[in-house]
Coordinates of C-alpha atoms in Angstrom, one line a residue:
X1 CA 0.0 0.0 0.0
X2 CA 1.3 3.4 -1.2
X3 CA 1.4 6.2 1.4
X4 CA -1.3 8.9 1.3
X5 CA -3.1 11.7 3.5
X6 CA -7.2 10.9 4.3
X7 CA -9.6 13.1 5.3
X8 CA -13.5 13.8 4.8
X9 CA -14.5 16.7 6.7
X10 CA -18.0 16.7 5.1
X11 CA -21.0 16.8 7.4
X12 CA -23.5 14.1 6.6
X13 CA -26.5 14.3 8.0
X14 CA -28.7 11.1 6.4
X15 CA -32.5 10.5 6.4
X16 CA -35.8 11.8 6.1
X17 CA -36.3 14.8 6.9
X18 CA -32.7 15.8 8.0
X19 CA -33.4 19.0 5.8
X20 CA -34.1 20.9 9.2
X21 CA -30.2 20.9 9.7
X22 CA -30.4 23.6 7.1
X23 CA -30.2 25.9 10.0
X24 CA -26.3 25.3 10.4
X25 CA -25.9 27.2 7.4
X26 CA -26.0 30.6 9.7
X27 CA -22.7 29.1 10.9
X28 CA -20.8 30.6 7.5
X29 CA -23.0 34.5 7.4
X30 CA -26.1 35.2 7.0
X31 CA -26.1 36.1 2.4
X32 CA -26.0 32.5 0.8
X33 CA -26.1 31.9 -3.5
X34 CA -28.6 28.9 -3.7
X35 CA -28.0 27.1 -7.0
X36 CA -29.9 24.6 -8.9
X37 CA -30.8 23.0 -12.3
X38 CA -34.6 23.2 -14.2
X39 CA -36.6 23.9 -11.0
X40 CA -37.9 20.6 -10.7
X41 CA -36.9 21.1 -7.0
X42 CA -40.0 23.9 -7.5
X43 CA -42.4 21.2 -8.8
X44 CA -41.4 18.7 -5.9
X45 CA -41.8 21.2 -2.8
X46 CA -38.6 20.9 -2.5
X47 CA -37.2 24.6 -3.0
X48 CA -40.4 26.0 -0.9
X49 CA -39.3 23.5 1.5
X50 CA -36.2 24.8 1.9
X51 CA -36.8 28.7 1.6
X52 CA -39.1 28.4 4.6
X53 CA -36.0 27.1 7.0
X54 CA -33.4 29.3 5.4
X55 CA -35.9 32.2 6.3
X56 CA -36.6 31.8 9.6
X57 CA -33.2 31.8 10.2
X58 CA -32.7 35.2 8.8
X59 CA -30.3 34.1 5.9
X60 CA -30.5 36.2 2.8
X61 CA -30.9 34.6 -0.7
X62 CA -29.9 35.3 -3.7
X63 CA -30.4 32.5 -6.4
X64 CA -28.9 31.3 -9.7
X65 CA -30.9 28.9 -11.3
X66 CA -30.7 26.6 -14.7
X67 CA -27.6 24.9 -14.3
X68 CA -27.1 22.4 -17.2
X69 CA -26.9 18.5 -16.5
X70 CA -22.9 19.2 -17.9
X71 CA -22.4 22.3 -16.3
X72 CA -20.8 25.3 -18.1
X73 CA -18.4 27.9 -17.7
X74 CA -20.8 30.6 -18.7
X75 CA -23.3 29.3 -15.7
X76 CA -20.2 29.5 -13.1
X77 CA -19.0 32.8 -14.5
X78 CA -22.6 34.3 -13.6
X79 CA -22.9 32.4 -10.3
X80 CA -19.1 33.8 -9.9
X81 CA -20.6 37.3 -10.4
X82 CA -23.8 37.3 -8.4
X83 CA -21.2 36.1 -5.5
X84 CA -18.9 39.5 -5.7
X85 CA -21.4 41.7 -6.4
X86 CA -23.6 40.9 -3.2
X87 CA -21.1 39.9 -0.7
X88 CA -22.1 36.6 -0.5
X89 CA -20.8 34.7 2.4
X90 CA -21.3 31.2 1.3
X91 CA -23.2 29.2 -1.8
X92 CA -25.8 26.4 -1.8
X93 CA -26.3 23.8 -3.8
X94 CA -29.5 22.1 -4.1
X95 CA -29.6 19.2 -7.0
X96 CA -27.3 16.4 -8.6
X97 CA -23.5 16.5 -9.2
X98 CA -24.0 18.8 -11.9
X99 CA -25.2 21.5 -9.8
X100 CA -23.1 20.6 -7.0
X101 CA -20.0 20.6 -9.2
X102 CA -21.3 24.2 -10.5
X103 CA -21.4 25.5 -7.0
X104 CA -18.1 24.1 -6.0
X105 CA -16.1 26.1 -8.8
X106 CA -18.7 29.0 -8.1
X107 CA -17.7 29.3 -4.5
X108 CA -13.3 29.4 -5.5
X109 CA -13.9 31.2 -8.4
X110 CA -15.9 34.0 -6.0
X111 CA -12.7 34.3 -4.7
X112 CA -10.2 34.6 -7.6
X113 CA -9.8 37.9 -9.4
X114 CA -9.3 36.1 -12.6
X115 CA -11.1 33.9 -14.6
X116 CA -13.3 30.9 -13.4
X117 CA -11.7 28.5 -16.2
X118 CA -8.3 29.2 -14.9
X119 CA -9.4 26.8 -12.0
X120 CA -10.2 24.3 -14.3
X121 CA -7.3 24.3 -16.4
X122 CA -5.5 24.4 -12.9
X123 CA -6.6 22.7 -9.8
X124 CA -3.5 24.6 -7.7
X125 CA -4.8 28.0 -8.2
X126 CA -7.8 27.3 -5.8
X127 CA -6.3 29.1 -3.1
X128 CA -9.9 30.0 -1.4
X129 CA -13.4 29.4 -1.9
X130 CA -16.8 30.1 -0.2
X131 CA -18.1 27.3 2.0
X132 CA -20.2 24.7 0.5
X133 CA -23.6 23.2 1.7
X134 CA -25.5 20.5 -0.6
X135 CA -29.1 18.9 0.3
X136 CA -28.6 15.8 -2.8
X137 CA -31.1 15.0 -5.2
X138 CA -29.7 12.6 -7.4
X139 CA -27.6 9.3 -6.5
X140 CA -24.6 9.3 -9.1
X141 CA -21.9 11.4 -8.8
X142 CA -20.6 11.4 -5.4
X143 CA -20.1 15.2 -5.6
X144 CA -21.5 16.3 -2.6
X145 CA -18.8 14.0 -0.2
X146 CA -15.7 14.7 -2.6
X147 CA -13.5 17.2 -3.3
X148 CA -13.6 17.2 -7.5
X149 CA -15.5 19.0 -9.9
X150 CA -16.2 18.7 -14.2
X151 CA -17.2 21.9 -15.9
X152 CA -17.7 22.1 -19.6
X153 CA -16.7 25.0 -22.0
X154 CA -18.5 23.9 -24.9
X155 CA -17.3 26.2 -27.3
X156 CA -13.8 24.7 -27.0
X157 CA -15.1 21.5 -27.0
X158 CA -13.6 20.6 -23.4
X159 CA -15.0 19.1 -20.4
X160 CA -12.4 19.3 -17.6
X161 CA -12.0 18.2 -13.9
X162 CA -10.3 20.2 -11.0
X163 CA -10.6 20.2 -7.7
X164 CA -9.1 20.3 -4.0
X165 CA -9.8 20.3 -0.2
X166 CA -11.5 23.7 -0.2
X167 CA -13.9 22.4 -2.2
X168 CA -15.3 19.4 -0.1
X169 CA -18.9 20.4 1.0
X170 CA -19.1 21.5 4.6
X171 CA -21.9 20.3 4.9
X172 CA -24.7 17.8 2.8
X173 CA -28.2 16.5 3.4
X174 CA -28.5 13.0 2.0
X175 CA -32.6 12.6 1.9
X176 CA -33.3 9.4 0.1
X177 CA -36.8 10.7 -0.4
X178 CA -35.8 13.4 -2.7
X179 CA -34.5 11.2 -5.4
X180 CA -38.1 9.3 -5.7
X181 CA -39.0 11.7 -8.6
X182 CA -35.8 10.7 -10.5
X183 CA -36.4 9.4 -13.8
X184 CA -35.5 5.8 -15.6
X185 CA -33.0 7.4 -17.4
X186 CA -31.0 9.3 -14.5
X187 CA -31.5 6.2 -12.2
X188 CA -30.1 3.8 -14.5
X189 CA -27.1 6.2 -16.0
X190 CA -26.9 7.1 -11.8
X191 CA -25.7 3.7 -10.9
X192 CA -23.8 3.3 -14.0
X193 CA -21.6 6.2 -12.8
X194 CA -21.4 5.1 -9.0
X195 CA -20.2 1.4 -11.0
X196 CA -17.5 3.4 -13.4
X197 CA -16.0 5.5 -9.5
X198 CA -15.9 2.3 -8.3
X199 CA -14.2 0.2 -11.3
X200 CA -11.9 3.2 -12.1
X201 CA -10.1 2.8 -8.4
X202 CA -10.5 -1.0 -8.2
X203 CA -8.5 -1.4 -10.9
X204 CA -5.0 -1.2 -9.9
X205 CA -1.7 -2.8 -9.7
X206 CA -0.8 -1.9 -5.7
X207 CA -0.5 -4.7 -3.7
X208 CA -1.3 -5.0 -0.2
X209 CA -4.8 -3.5 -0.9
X210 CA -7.5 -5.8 0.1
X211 CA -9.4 -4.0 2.0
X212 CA -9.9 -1.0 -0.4
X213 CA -10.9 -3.9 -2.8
X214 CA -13.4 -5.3 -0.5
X215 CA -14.8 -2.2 0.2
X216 CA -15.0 -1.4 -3.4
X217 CA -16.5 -4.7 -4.0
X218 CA -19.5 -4.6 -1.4
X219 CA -20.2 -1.2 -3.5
X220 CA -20.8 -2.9 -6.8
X221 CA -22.8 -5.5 -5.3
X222 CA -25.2 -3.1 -3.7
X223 CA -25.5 -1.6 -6.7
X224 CA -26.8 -4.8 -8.5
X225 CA -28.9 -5.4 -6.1
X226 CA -30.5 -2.3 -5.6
X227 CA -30.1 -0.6 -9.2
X228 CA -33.0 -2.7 -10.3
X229 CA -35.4 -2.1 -7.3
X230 CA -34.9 1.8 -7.6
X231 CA -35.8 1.3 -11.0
X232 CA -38.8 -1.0 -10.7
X233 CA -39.7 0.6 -7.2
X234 CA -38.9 4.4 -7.5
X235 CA -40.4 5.2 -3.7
X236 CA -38.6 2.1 -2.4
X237 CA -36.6 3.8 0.4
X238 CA -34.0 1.0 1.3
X239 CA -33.0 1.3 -2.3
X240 CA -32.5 4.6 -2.7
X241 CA -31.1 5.1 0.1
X242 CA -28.6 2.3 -0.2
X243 CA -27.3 3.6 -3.9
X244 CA -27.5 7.1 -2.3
X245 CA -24.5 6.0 0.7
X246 CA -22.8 3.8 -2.1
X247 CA -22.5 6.8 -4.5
X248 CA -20.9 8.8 -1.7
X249 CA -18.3 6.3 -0.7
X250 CA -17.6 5.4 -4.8
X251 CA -15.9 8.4 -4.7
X252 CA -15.1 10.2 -1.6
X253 CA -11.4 8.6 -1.6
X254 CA -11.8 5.6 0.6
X255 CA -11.7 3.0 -1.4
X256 CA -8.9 4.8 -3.8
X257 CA -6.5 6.0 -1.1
X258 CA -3.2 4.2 -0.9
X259 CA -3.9 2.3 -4.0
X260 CA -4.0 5.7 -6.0
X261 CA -3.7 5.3 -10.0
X262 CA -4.8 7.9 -13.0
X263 CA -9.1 6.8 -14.1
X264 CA -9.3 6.3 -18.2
X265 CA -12.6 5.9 -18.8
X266 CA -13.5 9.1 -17.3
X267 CA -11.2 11.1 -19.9
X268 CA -12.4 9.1 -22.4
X269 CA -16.4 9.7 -21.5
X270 CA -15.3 13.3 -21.0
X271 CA -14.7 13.8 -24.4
X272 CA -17.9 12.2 -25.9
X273 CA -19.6 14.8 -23.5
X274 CA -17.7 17.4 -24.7
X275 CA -18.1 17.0 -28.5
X276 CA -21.4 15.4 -28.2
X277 CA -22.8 16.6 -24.6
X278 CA -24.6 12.9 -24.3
X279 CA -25.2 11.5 -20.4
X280 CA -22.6 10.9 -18.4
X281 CA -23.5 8.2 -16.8
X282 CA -24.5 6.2 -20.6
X283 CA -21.6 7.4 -22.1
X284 CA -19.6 5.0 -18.7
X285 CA -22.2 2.3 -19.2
X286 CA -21.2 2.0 -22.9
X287 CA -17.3 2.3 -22.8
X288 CA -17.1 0.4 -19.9
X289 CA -16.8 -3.1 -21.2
X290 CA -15.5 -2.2 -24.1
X291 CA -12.4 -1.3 -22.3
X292 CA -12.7 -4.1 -20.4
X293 CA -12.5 -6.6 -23.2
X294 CA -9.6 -4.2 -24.7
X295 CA -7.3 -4.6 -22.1
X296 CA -8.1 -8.4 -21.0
X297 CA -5.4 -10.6 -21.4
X298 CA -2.9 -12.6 -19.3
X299 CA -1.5 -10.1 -16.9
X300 CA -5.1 -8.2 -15.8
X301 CA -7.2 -11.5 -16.1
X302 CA -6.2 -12.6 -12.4
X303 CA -7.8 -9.1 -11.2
X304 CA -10.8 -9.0 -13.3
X305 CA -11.4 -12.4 -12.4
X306 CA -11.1 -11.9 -8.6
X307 CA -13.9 -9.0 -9.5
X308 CA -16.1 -11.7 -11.7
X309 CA -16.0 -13.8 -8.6
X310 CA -16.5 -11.6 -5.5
X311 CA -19.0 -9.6 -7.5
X312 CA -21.1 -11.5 -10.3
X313 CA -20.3 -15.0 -8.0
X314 CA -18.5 -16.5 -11.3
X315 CA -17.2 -20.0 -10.0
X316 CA -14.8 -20.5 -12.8
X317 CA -11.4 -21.3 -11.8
X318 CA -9.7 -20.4 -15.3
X319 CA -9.4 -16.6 -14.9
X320 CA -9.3 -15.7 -18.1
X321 CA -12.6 -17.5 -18.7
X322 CA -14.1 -16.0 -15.5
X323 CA -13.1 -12.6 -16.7
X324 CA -15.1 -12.6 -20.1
X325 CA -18.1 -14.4 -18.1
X326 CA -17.9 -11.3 -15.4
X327 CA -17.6 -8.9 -18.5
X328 CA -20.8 -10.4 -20.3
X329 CA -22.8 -10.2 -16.4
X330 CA -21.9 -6.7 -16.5
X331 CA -23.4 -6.0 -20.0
X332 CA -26.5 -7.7 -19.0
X333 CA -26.7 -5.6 -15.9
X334 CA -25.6 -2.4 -17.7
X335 CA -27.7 -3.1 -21.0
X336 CA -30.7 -5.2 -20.1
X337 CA -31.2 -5.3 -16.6
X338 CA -31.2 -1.1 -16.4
X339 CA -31.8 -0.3 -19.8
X340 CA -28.9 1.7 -20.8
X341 CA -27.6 2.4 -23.9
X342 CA -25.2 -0.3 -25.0
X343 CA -23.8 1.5 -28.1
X344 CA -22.8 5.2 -28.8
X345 CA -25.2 5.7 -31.5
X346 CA -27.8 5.1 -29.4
X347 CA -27.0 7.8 -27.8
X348 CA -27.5 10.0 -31.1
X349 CA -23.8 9.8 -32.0
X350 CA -24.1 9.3 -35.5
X351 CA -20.4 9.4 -37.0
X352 CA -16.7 9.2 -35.8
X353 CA -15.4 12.4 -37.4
X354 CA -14.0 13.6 -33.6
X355 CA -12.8 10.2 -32.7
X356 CA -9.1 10.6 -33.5
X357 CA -9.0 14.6 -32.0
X358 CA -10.8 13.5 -28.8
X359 CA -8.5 10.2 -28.4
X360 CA -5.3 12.6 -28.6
X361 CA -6.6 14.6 -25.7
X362 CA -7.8 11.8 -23.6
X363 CA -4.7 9.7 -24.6
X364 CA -2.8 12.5 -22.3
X365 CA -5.2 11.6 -19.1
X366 CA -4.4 8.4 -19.2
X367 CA -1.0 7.7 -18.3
X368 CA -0.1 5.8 -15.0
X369 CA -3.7 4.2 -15.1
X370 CA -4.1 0.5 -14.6
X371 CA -3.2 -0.3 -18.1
X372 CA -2.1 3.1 -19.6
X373 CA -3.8 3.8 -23.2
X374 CA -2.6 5.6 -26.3
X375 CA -4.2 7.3 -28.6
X376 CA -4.9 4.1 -30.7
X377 CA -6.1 2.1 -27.9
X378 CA -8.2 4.7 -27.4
X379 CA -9.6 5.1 -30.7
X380 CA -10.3 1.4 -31.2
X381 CA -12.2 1.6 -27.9
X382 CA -14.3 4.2 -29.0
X383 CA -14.8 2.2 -32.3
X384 CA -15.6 -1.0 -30.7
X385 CA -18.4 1.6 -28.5
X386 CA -19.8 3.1 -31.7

C-alpha cells in the first residue's frame, strides 16, 4: 500500500427529513447563492421546503438557477458574479452532481480575481473558496462528499476536472426521499456512474490493498442489487437510500486511497460529453466493457477475475474464462437489466469524425492508469463503442 493523507471533513446528515439541519448554514454569514438545475426542485416542494427554513433563520438569498446537466463555464461565471457583487458569504447547492459541481467552482472562483476557467485548467490556483452546503437530489456522482468537480466550456469543445480540499462540502443532506422523482434514465445512468468510480479505483496494480478492494467490491454489489429495485420501485426507500450512501463512498477517496492510479474511462467519457454533450453516466455504461474486453489478457485477467468472482459470483477457476463471463454479467446488468444504452449511436452519436482529435486529448489523461492507453487504444475503444 502506497502512502497517502485521508480526510473527509463533510457533514453528513442522512435521512428523512434531515433537511431541518439547514439551520447550520447561519454558521458561515447570514447572504448565501442557492444554486440549482430546471426547477424541478420547484415542482417537488422541495425549494419551498427549503426557503421556509433558510428564512426563519434570517439568511439572505440570492439564487442562480438553470444549471445544465454538464455544467458550463458561462453558468459558473454568472454564479461567480452574483457572488462578488452581493457579498455573498457562502453558496448552496441544491440538486445532482452537476449542480453541485457548478457551485463548488462557483464558491473558488468568488474568490479569484481572474477567470473561473483558470481553475479548471489548474486545480493549484484554488487558493480560497466560499463554503459549501449540498441537500442531494440525485444518487450518481458522489459530488456532494468529494473534493472534484467537471465543468464544460462547450465552445472549446472541453469538459475538464479540478478540484481540492477547499472544495469538499461543509456540509450535505442525503434525503433518500428526494430522489423518488428521478427518472429511468437518471436512475439507471446514476448507478452506472457510481459502477465506473468504483471500477476506475479497483482497478490497480498496488499490492497489499484488500481492503480497499473489499470495500469497493460490497459497493458494486449493492449496486446490483438495488439498481433494479430503484428502478422497478422508484419510492422504495431502502434502495435509494442504499445507492444514495454507495454513490458517496464510490468516490469520496476511501476505497482509492493508498492504492491511487490515474481513471481512463472518465477522460475518455469526458470527451464524448464534450463533442457530443450525451449522459454521463451512458456514455460510462457503454465504454465500460468495451475497455474491459480491450485490455483483458494474461497479466489483468487474475484481477478482473477476482472482480467476476466476488461480484457477479463467477465459479470458474480459469481466470481468463471468469473474466469474459464477469464482462458479459456486467453487460447484462448495464444493457438489459437497467436499460442503458449499449452503443454510442444510441445515444444520437451518429459518425466518428471527432474520434481521432478526442483520443489525442484523452490519450494524455491516461497515463499511470491500470493499463495506460494511447491514442490508438483509445480510438479502437471508441470504435468498438460506436
Amino acid at each position: 500500500m502506497n502512502n497517502f493523507t485521508y480526510s473527509v471533513p463533510t457533514m453528513i446528515h442522512f435521512g428523512k427529513g434531515q433537511i431541518s439541519h439547514l439551520s447550520e448554514l447561519k454558521e458561515s454569514g447570514n447572504r448565501l447563492l442557492l444554486v440549482y438545475g430546471s426547477g424541478s426542485i420547484k415542482k417537488s416542494g422541495l425549494y419551498d421546503e427549503a426557503m421556509n427554513i433558510l428564512k426563519e433563520n434570517d439568511l439572505t438569498v440570492y439564487e442562480l438557477s438553470g444549471v445544465e446537466p454538464n455544467p458550463r463555464i458561462e453558468t459558473v461565471r454568472k454564479g461567480a458574479q452574483i457572488c462578488k457583487e452581493n457579498d455573498i458569504d457562502m453558496v448552496f447547492a441544491i440538486g445532482g452532481g452537476s449542480t453541485i459541481d457548478c457551485a463548488k467552482v462557483i464558491a473558488a472562483s468568488s474568490c479569484y480575481e481572474g477567470d473561473a476557467w483558470d481553475l479548471v485548467l489548474d486545480k493549484t490556483k484554488i487558493k480560497k473558496a466560499l463554503p459549501i452546503y449540498t441537500v442531494l437530489t440525485l444518487a450518481a456522482t458522489g459530488s456532494e462528499m468529494d473534493e472534484y468537480a467537471v465543468i464544460s466550456d462547450l465552445t472549446l469543445n472541453e469538459k475538464l476536472g479540478t478540484g481540492g480540499q477547499l472544495l469538499k462540502p461543509k456540509m450535505s443532506i442525503l434525503d433518500p426521499t428526494y430522489t423518488f422523482t428521478v427518472s429511468r434514465k437518471q436512475t439507471a445512468a446514476g448507478v452506472a456512474d457510481m459502477m465506473s468510480h468504483t471500477f476506475e479505483n479497483y482497478f490497480n496494480n498496488v499490492e497489499g490493498t484488500e481492503m480497499q478492494a473489499g470495500f469497493a467490491e460490497t459497493i458494486l454489489r449493492c449496486c446490483l442489487q438495488y439498481g433494479p429495485i430503484a428502478l422497478n420501485e422508484p419510492t422504495n426507500y431502502q434502495a435509494r437510500a442504499s445507492l444514495m450512501w454507495c454513490s458517496s463512498f464510490a468516490i469520496n477517496g476511501t476505497i482509492k486511497r493508498g492504492c491511487e492510479v490515474s481513471w481512463c474511462i472518465h477522460p475518455i467519457e469526458h470527451e464524448l460529453s464534450a463533442y457530443y454533450d450525451i449522459t454521463h453516466g451512458e456514455g460510462l455504461a457503454i465504454l465500460t466493457p468495451v475497455w474491459m474486453e480491450y485490455i483483458l489478457n494474461e497479466k489483468t485477467a487474475k484481477k478482473m477475475a477476482t472482480m467476476a468472482r466476488n461480484v457477479f459470483g463467477i465459479q470458474q477457476k480459469d481466470d481468463l474464462l471468469a473474466s469474459q463471463m464477469g464482462i458479459e454479467s456486467l453487460k447484462e446488468f448495464l444493457f438489459d437489466t437497467m436499460e442503458l444504452p449499449s452503443t454510442l449511436r444510441e445515444t444520437g452519436i451518429t459518425n466518428k469524425d471527432n474520434f481521432e482529435i478526442m483520443a489525442t486529448k484523452a490519450a494524455s489523461k491516461c497515463k499511470g492508469s491500470f493499463v495506460p492507453l494511447s491514442k490508438e487504444d483509445i480510438i479502437e475503444i471508441l470504435n468498438r463503442a460506436f
